[in-house]
Short mmCIF file of C-alpha atoms in Angstrom, two decimals:
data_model
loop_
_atom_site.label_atom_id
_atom_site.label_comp_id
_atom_site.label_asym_id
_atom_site.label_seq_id
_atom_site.Cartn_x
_atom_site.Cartn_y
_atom_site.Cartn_z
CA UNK H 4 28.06 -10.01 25.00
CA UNK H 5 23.93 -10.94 25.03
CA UNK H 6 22.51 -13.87 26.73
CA UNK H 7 18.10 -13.91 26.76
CA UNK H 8 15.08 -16.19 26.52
CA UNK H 9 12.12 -15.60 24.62
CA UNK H 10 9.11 -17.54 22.87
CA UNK H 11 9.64 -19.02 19.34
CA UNK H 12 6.38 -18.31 18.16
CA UNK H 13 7.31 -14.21 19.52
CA UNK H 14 10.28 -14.15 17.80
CA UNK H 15 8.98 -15.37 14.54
CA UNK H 16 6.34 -12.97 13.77
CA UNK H 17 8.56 -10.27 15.04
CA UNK H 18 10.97 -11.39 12.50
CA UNK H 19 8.82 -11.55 9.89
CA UNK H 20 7.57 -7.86 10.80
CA UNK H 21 10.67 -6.27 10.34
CA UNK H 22 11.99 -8.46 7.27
CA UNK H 23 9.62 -6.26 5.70
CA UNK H 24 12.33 -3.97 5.43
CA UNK H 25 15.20 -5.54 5.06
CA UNK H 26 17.32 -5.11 2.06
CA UNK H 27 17.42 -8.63 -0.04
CA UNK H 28 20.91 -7.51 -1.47
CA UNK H 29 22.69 -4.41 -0.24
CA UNK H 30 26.81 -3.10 -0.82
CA UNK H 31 25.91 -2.44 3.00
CA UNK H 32 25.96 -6.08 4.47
CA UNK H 33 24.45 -4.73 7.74
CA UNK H 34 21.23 -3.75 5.85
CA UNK H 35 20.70 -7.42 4.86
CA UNK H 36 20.55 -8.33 8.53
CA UNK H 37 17.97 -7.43 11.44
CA UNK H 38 19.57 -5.43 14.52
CA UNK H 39 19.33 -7.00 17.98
CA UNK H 40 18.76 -5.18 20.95
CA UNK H 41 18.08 -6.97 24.46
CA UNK H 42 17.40 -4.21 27.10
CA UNK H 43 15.53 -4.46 30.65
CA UNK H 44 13.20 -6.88 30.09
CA UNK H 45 12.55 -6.30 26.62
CA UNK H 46 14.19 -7.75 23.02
CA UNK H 47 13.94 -5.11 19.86
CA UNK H 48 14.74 -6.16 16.17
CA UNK H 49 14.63 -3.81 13.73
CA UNK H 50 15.40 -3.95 9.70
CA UNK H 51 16.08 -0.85 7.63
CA UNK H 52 16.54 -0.66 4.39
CA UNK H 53 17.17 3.51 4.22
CA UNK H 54 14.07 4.37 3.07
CA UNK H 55 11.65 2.05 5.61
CA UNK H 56 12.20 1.06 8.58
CA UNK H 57 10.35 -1.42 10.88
CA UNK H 58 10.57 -2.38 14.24
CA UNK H 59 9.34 -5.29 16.44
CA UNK H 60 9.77 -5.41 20.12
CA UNK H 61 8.88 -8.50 22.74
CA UNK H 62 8.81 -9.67 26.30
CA UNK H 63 12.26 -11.76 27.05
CA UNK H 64 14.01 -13.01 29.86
CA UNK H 65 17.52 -11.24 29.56
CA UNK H 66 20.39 -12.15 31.40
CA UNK H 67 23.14 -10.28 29.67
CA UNK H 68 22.46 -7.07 27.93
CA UNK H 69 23.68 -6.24 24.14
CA UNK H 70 23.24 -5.64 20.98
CA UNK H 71 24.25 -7.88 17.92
CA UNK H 72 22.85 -7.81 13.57
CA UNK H 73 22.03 -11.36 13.02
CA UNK H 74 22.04 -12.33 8.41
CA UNK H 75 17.91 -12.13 8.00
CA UNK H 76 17.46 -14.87 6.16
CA UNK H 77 19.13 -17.32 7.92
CA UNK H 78 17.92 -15.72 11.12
CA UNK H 79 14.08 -16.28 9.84
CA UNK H 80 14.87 -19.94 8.60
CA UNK H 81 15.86 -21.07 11.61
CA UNK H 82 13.25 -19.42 13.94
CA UNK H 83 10.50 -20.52 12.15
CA UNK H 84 12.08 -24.02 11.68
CA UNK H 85 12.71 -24.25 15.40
CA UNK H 86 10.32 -27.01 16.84
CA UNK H 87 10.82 -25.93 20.71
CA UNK H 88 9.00 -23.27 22.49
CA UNK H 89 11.31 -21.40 23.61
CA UNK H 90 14.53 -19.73 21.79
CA UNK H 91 17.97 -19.35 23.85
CA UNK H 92 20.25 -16.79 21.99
CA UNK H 93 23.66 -15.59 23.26
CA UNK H 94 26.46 -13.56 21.37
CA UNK H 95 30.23 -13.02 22.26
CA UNK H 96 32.32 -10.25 21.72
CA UNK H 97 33.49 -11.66 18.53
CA UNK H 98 29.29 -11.52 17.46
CA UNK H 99 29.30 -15.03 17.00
CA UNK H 100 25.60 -15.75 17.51
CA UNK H 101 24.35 -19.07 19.22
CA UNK H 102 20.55 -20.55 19.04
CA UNK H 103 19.19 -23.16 20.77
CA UNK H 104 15.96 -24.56 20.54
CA UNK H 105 15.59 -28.10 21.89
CA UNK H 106 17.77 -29.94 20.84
CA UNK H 107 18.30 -27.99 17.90
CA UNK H 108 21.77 -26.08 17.78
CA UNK H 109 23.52 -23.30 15.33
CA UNK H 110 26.01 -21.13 15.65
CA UNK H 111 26.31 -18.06 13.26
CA UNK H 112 28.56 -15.40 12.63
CA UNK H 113 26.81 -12.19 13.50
CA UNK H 114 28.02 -8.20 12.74
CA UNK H 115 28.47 -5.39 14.72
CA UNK H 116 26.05 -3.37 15.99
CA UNK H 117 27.97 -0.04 14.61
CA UNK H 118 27.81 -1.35 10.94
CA UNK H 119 24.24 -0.75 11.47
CA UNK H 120 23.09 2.74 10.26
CA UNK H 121 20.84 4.86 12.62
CA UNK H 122 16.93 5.00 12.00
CA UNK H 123 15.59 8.58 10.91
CA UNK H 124 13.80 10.01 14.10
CA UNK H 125 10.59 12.10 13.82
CA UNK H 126 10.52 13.83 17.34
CA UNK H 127 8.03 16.11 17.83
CA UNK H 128 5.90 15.90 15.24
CA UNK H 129 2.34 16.23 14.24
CA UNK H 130 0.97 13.43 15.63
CA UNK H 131 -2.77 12.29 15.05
CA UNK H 132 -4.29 8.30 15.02
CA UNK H 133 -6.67 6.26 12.90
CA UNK H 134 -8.09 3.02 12.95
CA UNK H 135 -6.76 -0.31 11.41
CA UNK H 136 -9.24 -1.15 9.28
CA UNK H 137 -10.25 2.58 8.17
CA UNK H 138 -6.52 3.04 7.43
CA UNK H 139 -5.87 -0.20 5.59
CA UNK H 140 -8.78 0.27 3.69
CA UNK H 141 -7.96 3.91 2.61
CA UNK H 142 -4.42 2.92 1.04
CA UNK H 143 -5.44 -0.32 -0.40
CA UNK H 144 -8.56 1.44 -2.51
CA UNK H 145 -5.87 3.96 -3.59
CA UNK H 146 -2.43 2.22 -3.87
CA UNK H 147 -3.29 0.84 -7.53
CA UNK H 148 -3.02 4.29 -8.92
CA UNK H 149 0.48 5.46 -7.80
CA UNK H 150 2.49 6.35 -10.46
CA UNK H 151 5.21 3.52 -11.74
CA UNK H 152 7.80 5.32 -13.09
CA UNK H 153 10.00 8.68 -11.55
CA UNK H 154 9.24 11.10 -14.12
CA UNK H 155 7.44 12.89 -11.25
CA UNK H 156 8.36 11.41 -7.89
CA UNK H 157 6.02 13.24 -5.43
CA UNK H 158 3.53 10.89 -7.82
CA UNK H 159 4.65 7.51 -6.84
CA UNK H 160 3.65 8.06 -3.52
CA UNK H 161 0.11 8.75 -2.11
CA UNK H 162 -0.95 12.31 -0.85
CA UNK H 163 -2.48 12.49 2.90
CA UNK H 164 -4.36 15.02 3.81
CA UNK H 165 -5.54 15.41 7.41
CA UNK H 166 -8.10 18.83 7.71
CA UNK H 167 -11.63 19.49 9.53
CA UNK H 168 -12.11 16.17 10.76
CA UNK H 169 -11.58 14.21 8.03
CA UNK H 170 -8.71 12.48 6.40
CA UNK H 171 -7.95 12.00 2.77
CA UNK H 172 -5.72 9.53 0.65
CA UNK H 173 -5.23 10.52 -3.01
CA UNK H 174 -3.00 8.58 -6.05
CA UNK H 175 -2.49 9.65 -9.68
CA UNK H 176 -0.67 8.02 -12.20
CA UNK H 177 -1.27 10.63 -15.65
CA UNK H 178 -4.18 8.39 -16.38
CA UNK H 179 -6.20 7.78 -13.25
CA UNK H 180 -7.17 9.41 -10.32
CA UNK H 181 -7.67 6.95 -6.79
CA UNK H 182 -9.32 9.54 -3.74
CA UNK H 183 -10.61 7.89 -0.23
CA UNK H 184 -11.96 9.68 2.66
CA UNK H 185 -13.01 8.45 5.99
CA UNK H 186 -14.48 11.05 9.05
CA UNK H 187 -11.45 11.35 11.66
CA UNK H 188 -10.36 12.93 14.56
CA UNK H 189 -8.15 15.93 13.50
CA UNK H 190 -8.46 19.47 14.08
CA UNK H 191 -5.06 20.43 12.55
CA UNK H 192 -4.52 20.29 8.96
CA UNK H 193 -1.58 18.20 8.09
CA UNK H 194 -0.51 17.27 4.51
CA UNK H 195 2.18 14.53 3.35
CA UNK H 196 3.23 12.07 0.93
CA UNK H 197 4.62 8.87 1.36
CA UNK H 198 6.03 6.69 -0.88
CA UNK H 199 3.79 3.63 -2.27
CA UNK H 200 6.70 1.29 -1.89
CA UNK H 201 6.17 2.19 2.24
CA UNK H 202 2.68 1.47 1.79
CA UNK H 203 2.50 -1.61 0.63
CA UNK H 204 4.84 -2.69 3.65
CA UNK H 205 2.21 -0.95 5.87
CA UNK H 206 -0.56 -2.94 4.42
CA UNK H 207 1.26 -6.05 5.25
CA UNK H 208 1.46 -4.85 8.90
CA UNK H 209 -1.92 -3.88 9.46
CA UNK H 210 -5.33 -5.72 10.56
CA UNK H 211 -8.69 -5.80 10.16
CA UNK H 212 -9.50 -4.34 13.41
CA UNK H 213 -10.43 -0.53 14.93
CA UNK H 214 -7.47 -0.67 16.93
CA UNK H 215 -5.62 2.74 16.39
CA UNK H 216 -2.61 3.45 14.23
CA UNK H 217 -0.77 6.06 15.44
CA UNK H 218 0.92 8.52 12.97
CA UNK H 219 3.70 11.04 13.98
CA UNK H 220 4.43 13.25 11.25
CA UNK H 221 7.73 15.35 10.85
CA UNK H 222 9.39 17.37 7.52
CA UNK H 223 10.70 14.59 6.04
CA UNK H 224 9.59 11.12 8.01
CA UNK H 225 6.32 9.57 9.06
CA UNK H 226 6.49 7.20 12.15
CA UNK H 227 3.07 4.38 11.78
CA UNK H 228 2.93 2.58 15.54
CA UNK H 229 0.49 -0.24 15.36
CA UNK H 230 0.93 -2.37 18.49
CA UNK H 231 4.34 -3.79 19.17
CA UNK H 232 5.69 -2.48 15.85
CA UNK H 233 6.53 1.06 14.36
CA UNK H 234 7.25 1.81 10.98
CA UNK H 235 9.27 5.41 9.75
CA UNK H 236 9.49 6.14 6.09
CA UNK H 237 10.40 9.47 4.63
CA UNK H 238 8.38 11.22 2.60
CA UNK H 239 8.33 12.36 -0.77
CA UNK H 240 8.78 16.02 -1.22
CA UNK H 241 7.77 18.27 -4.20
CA UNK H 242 4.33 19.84 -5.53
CA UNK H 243 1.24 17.10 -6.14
CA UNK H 244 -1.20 17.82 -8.47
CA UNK H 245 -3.77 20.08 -7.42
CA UNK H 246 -6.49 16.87 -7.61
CA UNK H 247 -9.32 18.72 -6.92
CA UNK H 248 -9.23 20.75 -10.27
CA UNK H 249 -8.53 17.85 -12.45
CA UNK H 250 -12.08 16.50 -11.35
CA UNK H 251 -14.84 17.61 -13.74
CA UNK H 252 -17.71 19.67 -11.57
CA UNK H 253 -20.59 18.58 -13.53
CA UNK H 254 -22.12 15.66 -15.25
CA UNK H 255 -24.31 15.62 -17.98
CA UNK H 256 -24.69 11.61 -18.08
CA UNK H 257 -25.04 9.47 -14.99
CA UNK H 258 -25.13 5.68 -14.91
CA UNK H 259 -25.82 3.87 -12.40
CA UNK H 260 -24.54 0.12 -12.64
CA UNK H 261 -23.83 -3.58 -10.82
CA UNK H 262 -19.94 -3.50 -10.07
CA UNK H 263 -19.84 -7.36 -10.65
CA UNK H 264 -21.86 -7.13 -14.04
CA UNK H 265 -20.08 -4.84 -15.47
CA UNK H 266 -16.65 -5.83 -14.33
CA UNK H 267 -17.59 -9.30 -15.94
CA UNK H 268 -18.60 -7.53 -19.68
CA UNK H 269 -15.33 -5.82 -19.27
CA UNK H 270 -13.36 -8.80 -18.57
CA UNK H 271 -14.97 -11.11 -21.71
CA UNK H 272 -14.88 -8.35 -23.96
CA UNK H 273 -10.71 -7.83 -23.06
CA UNK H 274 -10.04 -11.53 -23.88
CA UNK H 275 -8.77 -10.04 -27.35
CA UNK H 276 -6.84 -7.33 -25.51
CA UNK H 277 -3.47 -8.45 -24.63
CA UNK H 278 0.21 -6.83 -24.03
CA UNK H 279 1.03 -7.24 -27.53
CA UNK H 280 -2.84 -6.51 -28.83
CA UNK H 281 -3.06 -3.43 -27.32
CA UNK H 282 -6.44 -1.71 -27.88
CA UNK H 283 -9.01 0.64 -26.35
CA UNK H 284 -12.31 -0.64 -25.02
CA UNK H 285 -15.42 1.25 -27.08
CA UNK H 286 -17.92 1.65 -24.27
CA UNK H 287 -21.24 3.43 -25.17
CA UNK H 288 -23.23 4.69 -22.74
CA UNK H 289 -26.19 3.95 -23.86
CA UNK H 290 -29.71 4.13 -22.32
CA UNK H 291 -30.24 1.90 -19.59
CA UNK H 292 -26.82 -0.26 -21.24
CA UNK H 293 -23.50 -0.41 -21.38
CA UNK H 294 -21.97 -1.74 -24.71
CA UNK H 295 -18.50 -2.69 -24.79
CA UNK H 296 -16.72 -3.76 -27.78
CA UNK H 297 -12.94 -3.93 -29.01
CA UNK H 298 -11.50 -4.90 -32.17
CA UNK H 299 -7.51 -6.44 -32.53
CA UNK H 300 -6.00 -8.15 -35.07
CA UNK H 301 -7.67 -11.56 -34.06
CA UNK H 302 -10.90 -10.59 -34.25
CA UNK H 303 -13.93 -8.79 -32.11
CA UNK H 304 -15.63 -8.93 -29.14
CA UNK H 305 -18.72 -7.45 -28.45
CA UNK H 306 -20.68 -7.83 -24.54
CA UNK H 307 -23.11 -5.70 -23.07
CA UNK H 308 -24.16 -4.70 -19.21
CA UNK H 309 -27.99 -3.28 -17.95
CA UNK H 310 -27.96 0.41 -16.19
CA UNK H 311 -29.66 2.54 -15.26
CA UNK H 312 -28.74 5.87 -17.19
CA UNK H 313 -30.08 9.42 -17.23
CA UNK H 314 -28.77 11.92 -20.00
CA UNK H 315 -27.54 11.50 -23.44
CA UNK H 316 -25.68 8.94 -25.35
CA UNK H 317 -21.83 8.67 -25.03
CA UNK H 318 -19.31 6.80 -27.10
CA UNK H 319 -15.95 6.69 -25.07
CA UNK H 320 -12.87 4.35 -25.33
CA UNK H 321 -10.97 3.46 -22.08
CA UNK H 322 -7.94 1.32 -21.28
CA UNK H 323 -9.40 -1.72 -20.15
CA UNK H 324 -6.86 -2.69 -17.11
CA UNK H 325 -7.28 1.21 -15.76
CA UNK H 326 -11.40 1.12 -16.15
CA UNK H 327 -11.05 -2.29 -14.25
CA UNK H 328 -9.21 -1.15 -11.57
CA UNK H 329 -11.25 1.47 -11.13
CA UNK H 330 -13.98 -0.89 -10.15
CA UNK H 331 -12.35 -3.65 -8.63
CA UNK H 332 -11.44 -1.05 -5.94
CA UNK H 333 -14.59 0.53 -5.63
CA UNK H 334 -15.65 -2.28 -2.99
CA UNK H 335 -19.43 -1.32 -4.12
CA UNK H 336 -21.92 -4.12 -4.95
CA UNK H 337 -23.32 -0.89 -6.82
CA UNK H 338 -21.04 2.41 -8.52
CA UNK H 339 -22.30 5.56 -10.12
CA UNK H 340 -20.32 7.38 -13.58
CA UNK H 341 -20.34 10.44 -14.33
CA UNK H 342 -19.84 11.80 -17.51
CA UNK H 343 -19.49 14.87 -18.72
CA UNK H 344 -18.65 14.44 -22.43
CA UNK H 345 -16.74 11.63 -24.76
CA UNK H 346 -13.06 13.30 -24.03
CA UNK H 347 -13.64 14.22 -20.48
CA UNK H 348 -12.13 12.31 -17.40
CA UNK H 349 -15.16 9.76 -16.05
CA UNK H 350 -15.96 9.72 -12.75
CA UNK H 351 -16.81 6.90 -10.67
CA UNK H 352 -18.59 7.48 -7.28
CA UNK H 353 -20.71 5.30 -4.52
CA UNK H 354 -24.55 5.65 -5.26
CA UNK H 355 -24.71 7.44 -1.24
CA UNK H 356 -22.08 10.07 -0.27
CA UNK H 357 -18.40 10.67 -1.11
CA UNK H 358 -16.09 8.07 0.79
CA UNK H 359 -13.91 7.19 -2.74
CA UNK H 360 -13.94 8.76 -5.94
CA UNK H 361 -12.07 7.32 -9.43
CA UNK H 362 -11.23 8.95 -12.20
CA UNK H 363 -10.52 7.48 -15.63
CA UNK H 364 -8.86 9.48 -18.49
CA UNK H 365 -10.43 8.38 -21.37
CA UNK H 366 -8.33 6.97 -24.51
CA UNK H 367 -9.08 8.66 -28.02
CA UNK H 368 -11.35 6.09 -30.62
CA UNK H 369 -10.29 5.75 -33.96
CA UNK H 370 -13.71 6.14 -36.01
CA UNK H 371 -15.43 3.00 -36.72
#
């Protein structure tokens, strides 16, 4: 039995919170529904999906306690199709689910709570916090480069790394490199990955504000509270790469370059380049300019961007989506390479300091 009140507009965006992780199509019916729970004086939903889960609580007026897992989809519909202010949901003991909302009217067959499967709990953790904005920034710079396929796991997930007051957010995919770091409050050092499926959930969830996130950290989960909501997702265990070797010391050529201008030679000069005309960018480094050409079996393209360089000449051939990215990302009006030879990883850097860094394997050049 449940009987409560609460406000539509509530309701919806806690619904939409936790459809986040709800399965679309599961052998586990429960997990393509969002749980119920009115307690005291306040309504929780939560969706799990057995890797994430999210979950949403609100203010209601409850006049029967209980717990009932109402279909998602359906659920969401009619919520945010409801034209009334205010929602009035009960259940019987047979979880048939009624809504009312103005005039409005449905009845729907619900499932029991028990078919529900139990979220992961982190307990006492490691627990630290960061801001919003700091945070959403950090994984959406980085997310690009997780690794797409499984032949390394621990890869398709991003590597945290909380030490001496600063916190770090790392993705490789065999051809890139992504690395963030903000200054935060930790004294501890605390390491864990979490999968980049999670994190683009998180994104979703998070604002543009320096509100904190709290993070609770155990062996195999990570609990996010922002607000009303709190995600867990486990983490991905096994060894990451040891990053910090894979980056090249020194640099004997540095350009210095506009993000935009350069992004736009990149992008005219890949017109040829396509799925099925697959072929590396020639970039030379050259001084003060950047000349990009590529040759398919349509034809050529040939553009060229102004620097400012230092050091000698370099001839290099990059996939164009991954030297792209690399830039897109950087969130710089302005971005420094490094180079330390035609074969080595490039580097790209802010002009001040060390908040990201990107690294692009280059692609070999067949000779001209």
């Amino acid at each position: 039995m449940m009987k409560f009140t609460c406000s539509t507009a509530q309701l919806n965006q806690a619904i939409a919170n936790v459809s986040l992780a709800v399965s679309p199509k599961s052998t586990l019916p429960a997990l393509e529904g969002i749980l119920v729970t009115a307690r005291g004086k306040v309504l929780t939903l939560v969706g799990y999906n057995l890797e994430l889960g999210i979950t949403s609580t609100l203010p209601a007026k409850i006049e029967e306690e209980g717990e009932v897992v109402i279909p998602a989809k359906l659920f969401s519909e009619i919520i945010r199709k409801t034209a009334s202010d205010e929602i009035l949901l009960s259940c019987d003991q047979r979880f048939l689910v009624e809504i009312k909302g103005g005039v409005s009217e449905f009845t729907i067959l619900g499932m029991s709570p028990l078919e529900f499967p139990e979220l992961p709990t982190v307990g006492e953790g490691e627990a630290v916090s960061l801001p919003q904005d700091k945070l959403r920034s950090m994984v959406d710079q980085t997310l690009f480069a997780v690794a797409q396929n499984d032949a390394k796991p621990v890869h398709t997930g991003c590597l945290f790394l909380l030490e001496n007051g600063q916190a770090t957010v790392v993705a490789v995919d065999g051809f890139r490199l992504a690395l963030r770091r903000e200054p935060a409050e930790v004294e501890q050092t605390i390491r864990f990955v979490v999968p980049g499926k999670s994190l683009n959930e998180l994104l979703k969830l998070l604002g543009d504000n320096d509100t904190q996130v709290e993070l609770q950290v155990s062996k195999k989960h990570i609990l996010f509270t922002i607000g009303d909501t709190s995600i867990v997702s486990r983490l991905l265990e096994g060894e990451f790469l040891d990053y910090n070797a894979a980056i090249p010391k020194d640099a004997s050529t540095v350009v210095k370059v506009s993000t935009r201008g350069l992004i736009s030679s990149i992008e005219r000069t890949s017109l040829l380049i396509s799925d099925r005309l697959k072929s590396p960018l020639r970039v030379v480094f050259d001084e003060n300019l950047v000349r990009m050409s590529c040759s398919t079996t349509i034809g050529k393209a040939y553009d060229e961007c102004e620097s400012q360089s230092t050091g000698p000449r370099v001839e290099m051939g990059f996939n164009n989506r991954y030297l792209m990215d690399a830039l897109k990302n950087s969130e710089a009006d302005m971005v420094k390479m490094e180079i330390s030879g035609p074969l080595s990883p490039m580097k790209v850097l802010p002009l001040e300091g060390d908040s990201f860094l990107f690294l692009v394997l280059p692609m070999k050049l067949k000779a001209e």
